[in-house]
Amino acid sequence: MKWLQKINCFFHLPKKLLPFRFENPLTFTRQLNVLSFPPNPQTLKALCSNGQLTEALLIMAILGFGMKFEGYDALLNVCVTRKAFREGQRVHAHMITTGYHPPVYLRTRLIVFYNKCECLKDGRQVFDEMPERNVVSWTAMISAYSQREYYYEALSLFVQMLRSGREPNEFTFASVLTSCTGASGFELGRQIHSLVIKSNFESHIYVGSSLLDMYAKAGKIHDARGVFECLPERDVVSCTAIISGYAQLGLDEEALELFRNLQVEGMSSNYVTYASVLTALSGLAELNHGKQVHNHVLRCKVPSYVVLQNSLIDMYSKCGSLTYARRVFDNMPERTAISWNAMLVGYGKHGMGNKVVELFKLMKEENKIKPDSVTYLAVLSGCSHGGMEDRGLEIFDEMLKCKDGVELEIEHYGCIVDLLGRAGRVEEAFEFIKKMPLEPTAAIWGSLLGACRVHSNVDIGEFVGQRLVKIEPENAGNYVILSNIYASAGRWEDVRTLRELMNRKAVTKEPGRSWIELDQTLHTFHAGDHSHPRREEVFTKVREFSVKFKEAGYVPELSCVLHDVDEEQKEKILLGHSEKLAMTFGLIASPEGAPIRLMKNLRICVDCHNFAKFVSKVYGRKVSVRDKNRFHHIVGGICSCGDYW
């Protein structure tokens, strides 16, 4: 009856020494009445199988030195599954106090346990104290570092493993490759790829998926595609990784084409796959296809993970449908900071500053998710695009007082420069930059340069432009904006000097490109485009529309032309802008009254913006333009931006 005496001892222990106690021995014995007596390792394993961890720990204490491998293994498995940190610590402590020397397997399980409980320091201590290690031990510790994004530690440990003479297996390679990020990490990743080939693991599905993910994140999408094509079999992880790689690099059409091809081959998709596809559709503003994917997700009852819902909000926002975006947002059972930020950014890009401020206020009132750095960026940017500079400055002052504990970053200062610049307070923005505690970036100077162009501030514009040309000699945009400032002031000699400098440095301007979707076909137009099959009809019609719009009050904005030519030639150049060609094609190729939705890779020019307003006014069409910075929704000749962009 010694075991009963041991039980009685536990009921008399002080509570601070025992986290679990029963009222009397009878309560506990009733828990065990279906098990063999006295308690033994089989009793403990049965309790673990039933999930009775507290009772199993008490049996462990009763067994004392009688604890064996099977009992410890059963207990650790339950602790890993439940992430039961304190209970797992007691199992580890029991091993130490009883002088039990766990084999490699159990020590590895301890590493896995501490990783699950996010206690890498304890896991590393177990690893360092191991008298011997096998490949699983090394892999467990490397994987633990990789999962927690301690990439340097993961890579260093992998190098130690190689030096110890232990050969990596496919799981080691798959784990360490996820740590090969950044320039130095990528170079090491290429070397690891060589080891993978020598070890004949390149065709392994886990290793292949990690390899292509590494290449995709480094922007080497062709290398990633090469790895993908060499895989003897493909699973949802590898397929999703390559689609995501294309989408993250902005190769949206390639991502969608690959998705369609893989679907034909019978690929199964999960919520991550659909999130990647929605990212690609966002880039192309393919609203109809986005709705189809959403319907497919609902029909297939894909679990509504927050990642997928965030992608839906982002897709609807970038496709110009804020009503659907808000509907998804409002129906979310739980929201993360990314959810709030996606909705705030959506309102901001549509120039709805009031909505941004309202939603931000709601976020703070709910007090479930704290605003982060990105939240404040979205709010300040929303105030900037919405012409709410005073409210934006108030929020910035709140940040200075650290009310939400969010530290100011260079991007927040950039938002204030943009906000003041858009409002025409160019001198104030210039002084703000001078007093900043952080070194202004090229992006901040670029924002001020753009404001100088819009508000015709030649003096500050020249100073900032010349500075940017030195900071970013390869950025064609700076040359173009400075040329525009000079051209608006009639300083054509300076314009020519800048062009000569661009030619000497071989700097080329990104050509304007607009596209519009009709009947599930994407039509792309370039400035002065002669490649479209209906080009002659489009050019004829755009001239006709220009004449008709002039009768209604349209006056071409000749200052948008950066060439020293006569007014007639300038007007001809304006008619060849890609936005006008795309809008004209939309007018002649779509049903009467149908809305016209187009995208522009650069910022829409003032003249094309005016042209779009007359398309809407004269023909009763709703025109939606998504340019590089924001949306313009034009109804009855009035734009949602209030001519403030």
C-alpha positions as semicolon CSV with decimal commas, in nm:
position;residue;x (nm);y (nm);z (nm)
1;M;0,000;0,000;0,000
2;K;0,302;0,230;-0,038
3;W;0,143;0,399;-0,335
4;L;-0,157;0,506;-0,119
5;Q;0,084;0,657;0,134
6;K;0,248;0,853;-0,151
7;I;-0,090;0,981;-0,262
8;N;-0,174;1,093;0,093
9;C;0,157;1,280;0,108
10;F;0,051;1,488;-0,190
11;F;-0,274;1,596;-0,027
12;H;-0,078;1,747;0,261
13;L;0,174;1,940;0,051
14;P;0,148;2,322;0,066
15;K;-0,046;2,460;-0,232
16;K;0,249;2,672;-0,350
17;L;0,446;2,350;-0,404
18;L;0,169;2,169;-0,587
19;P;-0,041;2,335;-0,857
20;F;-0,305;2,061;-0,836
21;R;-0,470;1,916;-0,522
22;F;-0,777;1,705;-0,453
23;E;-1,005;1,734;-0,151
24;N;-0,925;1,381;-0,034
25;P;-0,771;1,056;-0,156
26;L;-1,111;0,916;-0,252
27;T;-1,163;1,187;-0,519
28;F;-0,841;1,086;-0,690
29;T;-0,893;0,710;-0,659
30;R;-1,230;0,750;-0,831
31;Q;-1,040;0,899;-1,126
32;L;-0,836;0,579;-1,139
33;N;-1,105;0,323;-1,068
34;V;-1,097;0,179;-1,419
35;L;-0,717;0,150;-1,423
36;S;-0,485;-0,108;-1,276
37;F;-0,358;-0,070;-0,920
38;P;-0,116;0,025;-0,791
39;P;-0,047;0,310;-1,040
40;N;0,221;0,219;-1,295
41;P;0,355;0,344;-1,629
42;Q;0,052;0,195;-1,807
43;T;-0,173;0,402;-1,576
44;L;0,018;0,715;-1,673
45;K;0,000;0,639;-2,047
46;A;-0,374;0,579;-2,023
47;L;-0,425;0,912;-1,848
48;C;-0,219;1,088;-2,118
49;S;-0,426;0,921;-2,389
50;N;-0,740;1,058;-2,222
51;G;-0,585;1,404;-2,197
52;Q;-0,580;1,396;-1,816
53;L;-0,249;1,578;-1,785
54;T;-0,285;1,689;-1,422
55;E;-0,353;1,335;-1,302
56;A;-0,073;1,199;-1,520
57;L;0,175;1,442;-1,362
58;L;0,070;1,324;-1,017
59;I;0,131;0,963;-1,120
60;M;0,475;1,073;-1,249
61;A;0,552;1,214;-0,903
62;I;0,429;0,897;-0,732
63;L;0,636;0,672;-0,959
64;G;0,947;0,880;-0,888
65;F;1,254;0,680;-0,993
66;G;1,023;0,427;-1,155
67;M;0,949;0,659;-1,446
68;K;1,059;0,513;-1,780
69;F;1,094;0,625;-2,141
70;E;0,732;0,546;-2,235
71;G;0,591;0,760;-1,953
72;Y;0,806;1,063;-2,027
73;D;0,731;1,029;-2,398
74;A;0,355;1,019;-2,336
75;L;0,369;1,322;-2,106
76;L;0,584;1,530;-2,343
77;N;0,354;1,452;-2,636
78;V;0,056;1,590;-2,444
79;C;0,256;1,898;-2,336
80;V;0,362;1,965;-2,697
81;T;0,006;1,928;-2,826
82;R;-0,139;2,158;-2,559
83;K;0,160;2,395;-2,545
84;A;0,146;2,329;-2,169
85;F;0,461;2,515;-2,066
86;R;0,457;2,478;-1,688
87;E;0,357;2,112;-1,704
88;G;0,633;2,041;-1,957
89;Q;0,883;2,214;-1,732
90;R;0,783;1,979;-1,449
91;V;0,844;1,677;-1,671
92;H;1,188;1,814;-1,757
93;A;1,259;1,893;-1,390
94;H;1,153;1,540;-1,289
95;M;1,408;1,395;-1,531
96;I;1,682;1,608;-1,374
97;T;1,590;1,547;-1,007
98;T;1,557;1,170;-1,052
99;G;1,887;1,151;-1,238
100;Y;1,719;1,011;-1,548
101;H;1,939;1,035;-1,859
102;P;1,698;1,076;-2,149
103;P;1,797;0,931;-2,486
104;V;1,845;1,151;-2,793
105;Y;1,479;1,110;-2,890
106;L;1,343;1,253;-2,562
107;R;1,591;1,540;-2,559
108;T;1,478;1,624;-2,911
109;R;1,117;1,616;-2,794
110;L;1,212;1,867;-2,525
111;I;1,355;2,097;-2,795
112;V;1,030;2,065;-2,991
113;F;0,829;2,135;-2,674
114;Y;1,021;2,451;-2,587
115;N;0,990;2,572;-2,947
116;K;0,613;2,520;-2,938
117;C;0,602;2,727;-2,620
118;E;0,822;2,997;-2,780
119;C;1,106;2,945;-2,531
120;L;1,398;2,912;-2,770
121;K;1,657;2,989;-2,501
122;D;1,548;2,683;-2,300
123;G;1,537;2,471;-2,616
124;R;1,889;2,579;-2,709
125;Q;2,011;2,494;-2,357
126;V;1,873;2,141;-2,395
127;F;2,041;2,118;-2,735
128;D;2,379;2,242;-2,607
129;E;2,371;1,993;-2,317
130;M;2,305;1,692;-2,540
131;P;2,596;1,444;-2,513
132;E;2,511;1,324;-2,862
133;R;2,288;1,452;-3,141
134;N;2,133;1,301;-3,449
135;V;2,008;1,470;-3,764
136;V;1,660;1,507;-3,610
137;S;1,804;1,701;-3,313
138;W;1,993;1,940;-3,539
139;T;1,688;1,983;-3,764
140;A;1,456;2,048;-3,468
141;M;1,674;2,333;-3,341
142;I;1,733;2,481;-3,689
143;S;1,360;2,462;-3,760
144;A;1,284;2,632;-3,427
145;Y;1,504;2,929;-3,519
146;S;1,366;2,948;-3,874
147;Q;1,004;2,943;-3,758
148;R;1,070;3,231;-3,517
149;E;1,261;3,425;-3,786
150;Y;1,597;3,401;-3,609
151;Y;1,758;3,351;-3,947
152;Y;2,118;3,423;-3,851
153;E;2,104;3,168;-3,567
154;A;1,945;2,907;-3,796
155;L;2,212;2,950;-4,063
156;S;2,496;2,951;-3,806
157;L;2,366;2,629;-3,653
158;F;2,342;2,470;-3,997
159;V;2,707;2,556;-4,062
160;Q;2,798;2,401;-3,723
161;M;2,607;2,089;-3,822
162;L;2,807;2,054;-4,143
163;R;3,133;2,105;-3,955
164;S;3,035;1,836;-3,704
165;G;3,020;1,586;-3,990
166;R;2,645;1,521;-3,957
167;E;2,473;1,491;-4,296
168;P;2,152;1,701;-4,338
169;N;1,835;1,530;-4,455
170;E;1,550;1,666;-4,665
171;F;1,377;1,821;-4,363
172;T;1,697;1,999;-4,257
173;F;1,734;2,152;-4,602
174;A;1,367;2,251;-4,616
175;S;1,397;2,425;-4,276
176;V;1,722;2,610;-4,331
177;L;1,627;2,737;-4,677
178;T;1,344;2,941;-4,524
179;S;1,614;3,140;-4,340
180;C;1,797;3,237;-4,660
181;T;1,661;3,590;-4,689
182;G;1,836;3,916;-4,774
183;A;2,142;3,954;-4,996
184;S;2,384;3,755;-4,778
185;G;2,122;3,493;-4,694
186;F;2,041;3,443;-5,060
187;E;2,406;3,384;-5,149
188;L;2,426;3,122;-4,876
189;G;2,099;2,979;-5,009
190;R;2,255;2,927;-5,351
191;Q;2,539;2,738;-5,186
192;I;2,287;2,527;-4,995
193;H;2,114;2,459;-5,327
194;S;2,442;2,310;-5,451
195;L;2,452;2,085;-5,143
196;V;2,091;1,985;-5,211
197;I;2,185;1,876;-5,564
198;K;2,489;1,681;-5,439
199;S;2,269;1,510;-5,178
200;N;2,002;1,423;-5,439
201;F;1,725;1,601;-5,249
202;E;1,635;1,858;-5,518
203;S;1,333;1,660;-5,634
204;H;1,196;1,617;-5,282
205;I;0,866;1,806;-5,253
206;Y;0,950;1,987;-4,925
207;V;1,299;2,087;-5,036
208;G;1,176;2,193;-5,380
209;S;0,902;2,409;-5,228
210;S;1,152;2,579;-4,997
211;L;1,394;2,636;-5,284
212;L;1,142;2,796;-5,514
213;D;1,009;3,007;-5,228
214;M;1,363;3,129;-5,155
215;Y;1,425;3,224;-5,519
216;A;1,084;3,392;-5,551
217;K;1,138;3,605;-5,240
218;A;1,476;3,711;-5,378
219;G;1,306;3,824;-5,700
220;K;1,462;3,540;-5,902
221;I;1,132;3,416;-6,037
222;H;1,284;3,240;-6,340
223;D;1,507;3,033;-6,109
224;A;1,202;2,959;-5,895
225;R;1,005;2,848;-6,201
226;G;1,298;2,624;-6,305
227;V;1,291;2,448;-5,966
228;F;0,912;2,416;-5,991
229;E;0,921;2,259;-6,337
230;C;1,178;2,002;-6,219
231;L;0,962;1,873;-5,934
232;P;0,848;1,517;-6,012
233;E;0,529;1,580;-5,818
234;R;0,361;1,897;-5,699
235;D;0,147;1,959;-5,397
236;V;-0,064;2,257;-5,294
237;V;0,232;2,410;-5,107
238;S;0,467;2,416;-5,406
239;C;0,193;2,535;-5,644
240;T;0,092;2,811;-5,404
241;A;0,456;2,915;-5,351
242;I;0,520;2,974;-5,723
243;I;0,187;3,156;-5,778
244;S;0,257;3,372;-5,473
245;G;0,607;3,442;-5,605
246;Y;0,472;3,585;-5,931
247;A;0,202;3,785;-5,751
248;Q;0,440;3,936;-5,493
249;L;0,670;4,055;-5,773
250;G;0,381;4,225;-5,952
251;L;0,380;3,970;-6,236
252;D;0,004;3,944;-6,203
253;E;-0,084;3,815;-6,550
254;E;0,178;3,539;-6,522
255;A;0,044;3,443;-6,179
256;L;-0,312;3,410;-6,309
257;E;-0,206;3,219;-6,620
258;L;-0,013;2,973;-6,404
259;F;-0,310;2,935;-6,168
260;R;-0,541;2,855;-6,459
261;N;-0,296;2,602;-6,605
262;L;-0,248;2,428;-6,271
263;Q;-0,623;2,412;-6,218
264;V;-0,658;2,236;-6,553
265;E;-0,392;1,989;-6,433
266;G;-0,606;1,916;-6,127
267;M;-0,428;2,126;-5,865
268;S;-0,606;2,148;-5,532
269;S;-0,615;2,495;-5,378
270;N;-0,620;2,611;-5,018
271;Y;-0,687;2,949;-4,858
272;V;-0,326;3,061;-4,916
273;T;-0,356;2,982;-5,288
274;Y;-0,671;3,190;-5,318
275;A;-0,510;3,474;-5,119
276;S;-0,221;3,478;-5,370
277;V;-0,460;3,477;-5,666
278;L;-0,654;3,767;-5,513
279;T;-0,326;3,959;-5,480
280;A;-0,269;3,915;-5,855
281;L;-0,625;4,023;-5,934
282;S;-0,574;4,331;-5,715
283;G;-0,275;4,430;-5,925
284;L;-0,479;4,403;-6,245
285;A;-0,797;4,555;-6,094
286;E;-0,988;4,253;-6,228
287;L;-1,310;4,307;-6,031
288;N;-1,522;4,054;-6,219
289;H;-1,262;3,780;-6,184
290;G;-1,218;3,876;-5,819
291;K;-1,591;3,826;-5,760
292;Q;-1,572;3,487;-5,933
293;V;-1,289;3,377;-5,703
294;H;-1,486;3,499;-5,401
295;N;-1,794;3,304;-5,516
296;H;-1,579;2,995;-5,573
297;V;-1,435;3,025;-5,221
298;L;-1,787;3,045;-5,078
299;R;-1,918;2,754;-5,286
300;C;-1,625;2,530;-5,195
301;K;-1,662;2,630;-4,829
302;V;-1,296;2,722;-4,799
303;P;-1,231;2,802;-4,430
304;S;-1,259;3,177;-4,375
305;Y;-0,914;3,233;-4,235
306;V;-0,836;3,596;-4,158
307;V;-0,553;3,594;-4,418
308;L;-0,801;3,515;-4,695
309;Q;-1,052;3,773;-4,575
310;N;-0,780;4,038;-4,559
311;S;-0,693;3,954;-4,921
312;L;-1,058;3,996;-5,018
313;I;-1,071;4,341;-4,855
314;D;-0,751;4,439;-5,036
315;M;-0,878;4,304;-5,370
316;Y;-1,216;4,480;-5,355
317;S;-1,052;4,806;-5,243
318;K;-0,796;4,801;-5,523
319;C;-1,064;4,707;-5,776
320;G;-1,270;5,012;-5,679
321;S;-1,550;4,835;-5,490
322;L;-1,536;4,968;-5,135
323;T;-1,892;4,853;-5,063
324;Y;-1,789;4,488;-5,101
325;A;-1,466;4,549;-4,911
326;R;-1,654;4,694;-4,614
327;R;-1,906;4,410;-4,626
328;V;-1,626;4,154;-4,592
329;F;-1,471;4,363;-4,314
330;D;-1,797;4,396;-4,117
331;N;-1,871;4,021;-4,140
332;M;-1,530;3,909;-4,012
333;P;-1,563;3,705;-3,690
334;E;-1,221;3,833;-3,585
335;R;-0,998;4,108;-3,717
336;T;-0,626;4,166;-3,698
337;A;-0,436;4,493;-3,733
338;I;-0,388;4,399;-4,101
339;S;-0,768;4,387;-4,146
340;W;-0,815;4,738;-4,009
341;N;-0,516;4,869;-4,202
342;A;-0,641;4,721;-4,532
343;M;-0,978;4,892;-4,490
344;L;-0,818;5,223;-4,385
345;V;-0,581;5,216;-4,685
346;G;-0,877;5,137;-4,913
347;Y;-1,071;5,443;-4,800
348;G;-0,757;5,656;-4,825
349;K;-0,681;5,551;-5,183
350;H;-1,034;5,652;-5,279
351;G;-0,989;5,996;-5,123
352;M;-1,245;5,928;-4,850
353;G;-1,065;6,105;-4,567
354;N;-1,379;6,130;-4,352
355;K;-1,429;5,753;-4,372
356;V;-1,066;5,698;-4,275
357;V;-1,103;5,913;-3,964
358;E;-1,438;5,750;-3,872
359;L;-1,297;5,398;-3,902
360;F;-0,986;5,495;-3,704
361;K;-1,210;5,631;-3,430
362;L;-1,412;5,305;-3,430
363;M;-1,090;5,103;-3,401
364;K;-0,985;5,299;-3,095
365;E;-1,330;5,275;-2,937
366;E;-1,345;4,896;-2,980
367;N;-1,003;4,880;-2,813
368;K;-0,950;4,518;-2,921
369;I;-0,665;4,581;-3,164
370;K;-0,413;4,855;-3,093
371;P;-0,317;5,085;-3,383
372;D;0,032;5,011;-3,510
373;S;0,281;5,200;-3,723
374;V;0,105;5,099;-4,047
375;T;-0,232;5,210;-3,906
376;Y;-0,103;5,562;-3,854
377;L;0,055;5,563;-4,199
378;A;-0,284;5,472;-4,348
379;V;-0,465;5,740;-4,145
380;L;-0,216;6,018;-4,223
381;S;-0,214;5,920;-4,592
382;G;-0,595;5,913;-4,592
383;C;-0,606;6,264;-4,448
384;S;-0,357;6,374;-4,713
385;H;-0,557;6,229;-5,005
386;G;-0,884;6,355;-4,856
387;G;-0,774;6,717;-4,812
388;M;-0,797;6,695;-4,432
389;E;-0,461;6,848;-4,350
390;D;-0,568;6,996;-4,014
391;R;-0,699;6,663;-3,884
392;G;-0,387;6,491;-4,013
393;L;-0,165;6,736;-3,825
394;E;-0,368;6,677;-3,507
395;I;-0,316;6,300;-3,535
396;F;0,055;6,356;-3,595
397;D;0,071;6,568;-3,279
398;E;-0,095;6,282;-3,088
399;M;0,176;6,051;-3,215
400;L;0,442;6,295;-3,097
401;K;0,292;6,265;-2,748
402;C;0,309;5,881;-2,779
403;K;-0,057;5,837;-2,682
404;D;-0,071;5,488;-2,838
405;G;0,293;5,405;-2,781
406;V;0,371;5,404;-3,156
407;E;0,712;5,547;-3,235
408;L;0,741;5,792;-3,521
409;E;0,922;5,657;-3,826
410;I;1,055;5,833;-4,134
411;E;0,744;5,727;-4,332
412;H;0,518;5,920;-4,090
413;Y;0,720;6,235;-4,147
414;G;0,690;6,168;-4,521
415;C;0,310;6,162;-4,489
416;I;0,312;6,508;-4,331
417;V;0,530;6,645;-4,611
418;D;0,287;6,494;-4,863
419;L;-0,013;6,630;-4,669
420;L;0,125;6,986;-4,658
421;G;0,243;6,970;-5,018
422;R;-0,096;6,858;-5,152
423;A;-0,262;7,139;-4,959
424;G;-0,038;7,391;-5,135
425;R;0,160;7,467;-4,819
426;V;0,488;7,403;-5,002
427;E;0,704;7,646;-4,803
428;E;0,571;7,500;-4,477
429;A;0,651;7,148;-4,600
430;F;1,004;7,261;-4,692
431;E;1,058;7,406;-4,343
432;F;0,915;7,088;-4,187
433;I;1,177;6,879;-4,370
434;K;1,456;7,107;-4,245
435;K;1,345;7,057;-3,882
436;M;1,294;6,680;-3,902
437;P;1,496;6,481;-3,643
438;L;1,560;6,214;-3,909
439;E;1,752;6,243;-4,235
440;P;1,498;6,299;-4,517
441;T;1,483;6,020;-4,773
442;A;1,463;6,050;-5,150
443;A;1,092;5,962;-5,122
444;I;1,028;6,263;-4,898
445;W;1,216;6,499;-5,131
446;G;1,026;6,341;-5,422
447;S;0,693;6,413;-5,254
448;L;0,790;6,778;-5,211
449;L;0,909;6,796;-5,574
450;G;0,570;6,670;-5,691
451;A;0,397;6,939;-5,482
452;C;0,621;7,204;-5,637
453;R;0,513;7,090;-5,983
454;V;0,142;7,095;-5,897
455;H;0,157;7,434;-5,726
456;S;0,417;7,588;-5,964
457;N;0,678;7,664;-5,699
458;V;0,981;7,695;-5,925
459;D;1,237;7,809;-5,666
460;I;1,191;7,526;-5,416
461;G;1,124;7,283;-5,701
462;E;1,456;7,362;-5,865
463;F;1,646;7,322;-5,536
464;V;1,477;6,989;-5,453
465;G;1,498;6,859;-5,811
466;Q;1,872;6,926;-5,840
467;R;1,925;6,756;-5,504
468;L;1,727;6,449;-5,613
469;V;1,917;6,421;-5,940
470;K;2,234;6,383;-5,731
471;I;2,077;6,142;-5,478
472;E;1,901;5,925;-5,739
473;P;2,080;5,974;-6,071
474;E;1,902;5,670;-6,220
475;N;1,546;5,773;-6,129
476;A;1,384;5,907;-6,446
477;G;1,081;6,040;-6,256
478;N;1,284;6,316;-6,088
479;Y;1,415;6,441;-6,424
480;V;1,064;6,438;-6,571
481;I;0,904;6,632;-6,284
482;L;1,185;6,889;-6,280
483;S;1,150;6,921;-6,659
484;N;0,780;6,982;-6,608
485;I;0,853;7,259;-6,358
486;Y;1,097;7,421;-6,600
487;A;0,853;7,381;-6,891
488;S;0,565;7,541;-6,698
489;A;0,794;7,841;-6,635
490;G;0,897;7,854;-7,003
491;R;1,259;7,765;-6,923
492;W;1,308;7,547;-7,232
493;E;1,685;7,571;-7,226
494;D;1,687;7,408;-6,882
495;V;1,449;7,141;-7,013
496;R;1,692;7,061;-7,297
497;T;1,987;7,050;-7,054
498;L;1,804;6,798;-6,837
499;R;1,718;6,583;-7,139
500;E;2,081;6,583;-7,250
501;L;2,182;6,478;-6,897
502;M;1,929;6,192;-6,912
503;N;2,072;6,079;-7,245
504;R;2,429;6,085;-7,114
505;K;2,331;5,880;-6,811
506;A;2,111;5,649;-7,024
507;V;1,812;5,722;-6,800
508;T;1,483;5,627;-6,963
509;K;1,135;5,728;-6,856
510;E;0,878;5,456;-6,793
511;P;0,625;5,487;-7,076
512;G;0,265;5,559;-6,986
513;R;0,040;5,255;-7,005
514;S;-0,334;5,216;-6,949
515;W;-0,553;4,912;-6,970
516;I;-0,921;4,834;-6,970
517;E;-1,107;4,503;-6,947
518;L;-1,396;4,425;-7,181
519;D;-1,562;4,086;-7,227
520;Q;-1,298;3,920;-7,005
521;T;-1,020;4,049;-7,232
522;L;-0,759;4,295;-7,110
523;H;-0,683;4,570;-7,365
524;T;-0,357;4,760;-7,311
525;F;-0,272;5,098;-7,462
526;H;0,058;5,288;-7,465
527;A;0,109;5,658;-7,539
528;G;0,074;5,703;-7,916
529;D;-0,012;5,332;-7,940
530;H;-0,018;5,175;-8,287
531;S;-0,035;4,810;-8,180
532;H;-0,404;4,767;-8,096
533;P;-0,608;4,596;-8,370
534;R;-0,866;4,880;-8,364
535;R;-0,604;5,157;-8,342
536;E;-0,725;5,355;-8,648
537;E;-1,083;5,360;-8,521
538;V;-0,966;5,462;-8,172
539;F;-0,747;5,749;-8,303
540;T;-1,030;5,876;-8,524
541;K;-1,280;5,867;-8,238
542;V;-1,052;6,036;-7,983
543;R;-1,018;6,333;-8,222
544;E;-1,397;6,343;-8,271
545;F;-1,456;6,334;-7,894
546;S;-1,206;6,615;-7,841
547;V;-1,398;6,839;-8,082
548;K;-1,730;6,748;-7,919
549;F;-1,596;6,809;-7,568
550;K;-1,457;7,149;-7,668
551;E;-1,810;7,250;-7,761
552;A;-1,911;7,149;-7,407
553;G;-1,630;7,354;-7,251
554;Y;-1,326;7,128;-7,257
555;V;-0,996;7,317;-7,289
556;P;-0,677;7,110;-7,343
557;E;-0,420;7,156;-7,064
558;L;-0,116;7,224;-7,281
559;S;0,115;7,261;-6,979
560;C;0,110;6,880;-6,954
561;V;0,329;6,863;-7,267
562;L;0,702;6,887;-7,195
563;H;0,808;6,976;-7,550
564;D;0,892;7,316;-7,694
565;V;0,649;7,292;-7,986
566;D;0,351;7,494;-8,103
567;E;0,007;7,461;-7,945
568;E;-0,137;7,251;-8,228
569;Q;0,144;6,998;-8,191
570;K;0,101;6,994;-7,813
571;E;-0,269;6,919;-7,849
572;K;-0,190;6,634;-8,088
573;I;0,053;6,486;-7,834
574;L;-0,213;6,509;-7,563
575;L;-0,463;6,314;-7,778
576;G;-0,216;6,023;-7,788
577;H;-0,205;5,975;-7,410
578;S;-0,280;5,618;-7,310
579;E;-0,567;5,714;-7,076
580;K;-0,758;5,886;-7,359
581;L;-0,705;5,590;-7,591
582;A;-0,831;5,345;-7,328
583;M;-1,134;5,564;-7,241
584;T;-1,219;5,610;-7,607
585;F;-1,199;5,237;-7,667
586;G;-1,426;5,185;-7,366
587;L;-1,680;5,427;-7,511
588;I;-1,696;5,265;-7,855
589;A;-1,663;4,900;-7,749
590;S;-1,885;4,874;-7,440
591;P;-2,267;4,886;-7,420
592;E;-2,426;5,231;-7,393
593;G;-2,440;5,349;-7,032
594;A;-2,196;5,086;-6,904
595;P;-1,933;5,213;-6,659
596;I;-1,577;5,256;-6,787
597;R;-1,303;5,122;-6,560
598;L;-0,939;5,164;-6,649
599;M;-0,596;5,154;-6,487
600;K;-0,286;5,367;-6,540
601;N;0,067;5,265;-6,439
602;L;0,163;5,630;-6,372
603;R;-0,014;5,927;-6,218
604;I;-0,299;6,051;-6,439
605;C;-0,223;6,388;-6,598
606;V;-0,445;6,692;-6,550
607;D;-0,559;6,696;-6,914
608;C;-0,664;6,329;-6,915
609;H;-0,843;6,387;-6,584
610;N;-1,038;6,672;-6,746
611;F;-1,105;6,457;-7,053
612;A;-1,248;6,182;-6,829
613;K;-1,483;6,432;-6,664
614;F;-1,624;6,526;-7,003
615;V;-1,662;6,159;-7,100
616;S;-1,874;6,121;-6,789
617;K;-2,067;6,444;-6,838
618;V;-2,141;6,425;-7,211
619;Y;-2,207;6,050;-7,242
620;G;-2,355;5,982;-6,897
621;R;-2,093;5,721;-6,815
622;K;-1,944;5,651;-6,476
623;V;-1,565;5,658;-6,521
624;S;-1,330;5,493;-6,270
625;V;-0,955;5,546;-6,308
626;R;-0,700;5,381;-6,082
627;D;-0,362;5,546;-6,128
628;K;-0,034;5,483;-5,949
629;N;-0,146;5,667;-5,635
630;R;-0,523;5,649;-5,599
631;F;-0,872;5,611;-5,744
632;H;-1,077;5,866;-5,936
633;H;-1,452;5,796;-5,952
634;I;-1,615;6,039;-6,193
635;V;-1,994;6,078;-6,218
636;G;-2,170;6,359;-6,406
637;G;-1,842;6,539;-6,464
638;I;-1,750;6,549;-6,094
639;C;-1,460;6,346;-5,956
640;S;-1,448;6,191;-5,611
641;C;-1,103;6,347;-5,563
642;G;-1,250;6,697;-5,580
643;D;-0,969;6,780;-5,824
644;Y;-0,736;6,733;-5,527
645;W;-0,472;6,478;-5,606
